[in-house]
Amino acid sequence: MACYHTDCVEKPLSKLFERLGYVVGSHPVWFIIIPLVLSAALGGGLLFIKECEDNDVENQFTPINGPSKQVRRLLQEIFPNNASMFSVQREFSEGKYAAFIYSVKNGSISNKREMDNVRKLNEKVHNLFVKVNETNISFKSICAEVNGICVPNPALEILGIQDINVSFPVHRWNGTDVFLGSSVGGLENRGGIIQKARAIRLFYFLQDKPGASEWLEEFQRFSQSVSLPENSNGASVSYFTSQSRQEEIEKHLTEPIPMFLITASISISFSVLACLRLDNVRNKIWVSFMGVLSVGLAVLSSFGLLLFLGVPLTNVKDPVEKRLGNAFKEAAVSITITTLTDVFGFYIGLLSDFRCVQAFCLYTSTAIIFCYIYNILFFGSVLAINGRREQSNRHWLTCRRIPSESPPGKPLLHQLCCVGGDYDQKSGTEKQQPIEHFFKYYYGPFLTKPWSKVCVIVLFLGYLAGSIYGCFQLQEGIDMRNLAADDSYVIRYYDTQREFFSRYGPNVMVAVTEEFRYWDEKSRDELNLCVKEMHNLSYVDATLSIPWFDLYRKFAQGKNITLHEENDFLKNLPAFFLLNPEFELDVSQSGGKIIASRFFIQTLNISNTSMEMLMFDELRGKAEICNATKLTAFHPSFIFMDQYSVIVISTVQNVGFTAAVMLVISLLLIPNPLCSLWVTFSIATVVTGVTGFMALWSVNLDFVSMIILVVCIGFTVDFTAHISYAFVSSQKRTLNERAVEALFSLGYPVLQGAASTIVGVVVLSTSKYHIFRTFFKIMLLVMLFGLAHSLIFIPVFLTLMSCSSNKADERTAVAEFMPKIIIPDNKQTAYDNYAFTKDNAA
């Protein structure tokens, strides 16, 4: 297979690009003007960017058709909200609310001084108002209500009374059991009686009325300016609103702009330095600038087009025409391979369950298409114009003709500034750069020594072992805390909440979604068996999870009422609801029958994402396997926890499909099956390595890492396809010589590509946003592992697992990597506008 070539697609495509290159080289001005005009026209789409923005956290960062969203729709139909009887545990979404935590480092908040401070803060919050359309909106006018009054904070009243014993977690107050687990934290208790409490949390729930969002903004402004008395015991206030996460996501679009400008400046500077030559004619500074401009035009065109559509966010002595035609003949096929694999890979990402991933893949794939077109046409025209300048031996800056050799008697400064265009008179090629000399005479021979190969194999096995170990340590899901900036008030609130209120987790709703014989003892025992299975879970507090039908039985026993018949059961419900009006919200009746009901399970000790995932999976699993009736578990946070169920499957699906598409494309366009197999092997090992080591670097598998793992495949193709193709296309007699020639031809471009990417993303490592730091970490791993495969592992493996043939291949082309190196039919290697003879280029 190593010596078998299949070029039925690649060969005619190569000839087609050769003709296109000749056309572009003959008429470069038109192919510069057309992309500029097209970009200007499509760039008008940016005017619609505000209309197309969609930064909704739930919409973008949760599975589109997640099971919990479907359950929520079902339960909302069965249990419609009652605006006059607000109950936070019965809500199907977070709704609108504000909260603050008052905490002390020393002492207890229950002493009179601290409670006075909390009361004053509470009074100021109640007095906040905003003006909307000339109307004053106060808290009282938009607050969520229970029996006509705003939802109270009973913990404030209970702790405010001195010299009483406060039981925890449930305290009897005004004839009602009050759960204090979410309101009082940092406890020391004895026998269920609070001895000391270091934190209190107050909630302010709002109705979804006009002015509610503005009031929450006013609450944030007020909380930012809160000042506490100096005599407080190290007291502090942290705050949060239902809009906070959304606002933090939106800040990702504006606050990092200076960082991106720095990144762009560094990338452009690196590109310029990489193309810098001391020869005043062969200097490629303008080529590098135009290359960056080509990418910018592609991004402008792609984003503008999608926003218009409303989508959410050679030999130096040859003629220039011939040189560009030869370049297109070889380079364009290689660019086509990587473009097709990247584009199809990102389009496969449209199958993802996350809208944010879909949007990223759609915009990125469209940008890659435009980048490909502009690289062929716009940048090709720039190369043609630059080639004509070099052909006439003109200065890179002044474009004036200059001599190729310095006249006798001229100073060194004249030679540095006013002389250029020299080349090897014997071979007709440009002089070799030092970095190519290093790869050919030092690095390549060193890597192909027997003991070096042994070391490389050991290194690869160690890399693979570490990667596989890391894969088993991988954590799933994104912590909502990480959507905020490091210095955000949201981080402070989450940290305070975790410190003082992590004991009790979500109060999970469990619904019976069909008619059930609650009055039948046997049926009820079967249902209670399912409930008991849930209560036996380690993170469930059974004492706080009593279903309404059990309380109804106790009520009936106290009244000497029998509930063994359906009529008796239904007839006495109104009396039970009169004493416990909140339970009426949990029983859905229609046509004189109970068509559905619900009860609640209190979770505890949900301190991290691993416990969240375990609780989410097991509670929902226990509900699904209940044989007594149809049960389903729900909590608003389950909407976000759905990511745990799909993130692994979605990632494997995207990566697997992309790798398969890459293999098919490379088999069609690379005229050697061995090259395609090695590229596929590299994709598997690089993805494994990135996944394993990102886990060891404390990076979870979430929508951010899933996006970059898809990007990883594209970079892996770029790194390894060209090195392996250069090897199998080599005319050298031995395998070691082929590996050396492949490194000589493409080692520097591969190194240049990796270095430019690392330089471009290194600034992200200093970002205060977790998402950008994650992007940097994974991209760094992709670059390092891709570079290691292309410059270390693959060259060695090819010398060990390939066949050697003395028969020269019909083609002598070496696939390109930007900047591209090609071998035209005259057996000379062209480096952009350079040329080297293959055997005596040294």
PDB file of C-alpha atoms in Angstrom, residues 279-280 393 402-422:
ATOM      1  CA  ASP A 279      17.513  40.720   0.773  1.00  0.00           C
ATOM      2  CA  ASN A 280      15.788  43.933  -0.318  1.00  0.00           C
ATOM      3  CA  ASN A 393      14.520  43.377  -9.166  1.00  0.00           C
ATOM      4  CA  ILE A 402      18.248  48.139  -7.513  1.00  0.00           C
ATOM      5  CA  PRO A 403      21.405  46.216  -8.391  1.00  0.00           C
ATOM      6  CA  SER A 404      21.744  42.583  -7.341  1.00  0.00           C
ATOM      7  CA  GLU A 405      25.370  43.136  -6.311  1.00  0.00           C
ATOM      8  CA  SER A 406      26.938  46.027  -4.487  1.00  0.00           C
ATOM      9  CA  PRO A 407      29.332  48.110  -6.650  1.00  0.00           C
ATOM     10  CA  PRO A 408      32.944  48.172  -5.420  1.00  0.00           C
ATOM     11  CA  GLY A 409      33.760  50.809  -2.864  1.00  0.00           C
ATOM     12  CA  LYS A 410      30.231  51.186  -1.489  1.00  0.00           C
ATOM     13  CA  PRO A 411      29.799  51.067   2.301  1.00  0.00           C
ATOM     14  CA  LEU A 412      28.078  48.214   4.148  1.00  0.00           C
ATOM     15  CA  LEU A 413      24.995  50.355   4.775  1.00  0.00           C
ATOM     16  CA  HIS A 414      24.522  50.733   1.013  1.00  0.00           C
ATOM     17  CA  GLN A 415      24.668  46.951   0.625  1.00  0.00           C
ATOM     18  CA  LEU A 416      22.074  46.440   3.373  1.00  0.00           C
ATOM     19  CA  CYS A 417      19.611  49.031   2.089  1.00  0.00           C
ATOM     20  CA  CYS A 418      20.120  49.363  -1.652  1.00  0.00           C
ATOM     21  CA  VAL A 419      21.167  45.944  -2.974  1.00  0.00           C
ATOM     22  CA  GLY A 420      19.141  42.749  -3.427  1.00  0.00           C
ATOM     23  CA  GLY A 421      17.834  40.021  -5.664  1.00  0.00           C
ATOM     24  CA  ASP A 422      20.894  37.771  -5.568  1.00  0.00           C
TER      25      ASP A 422
END
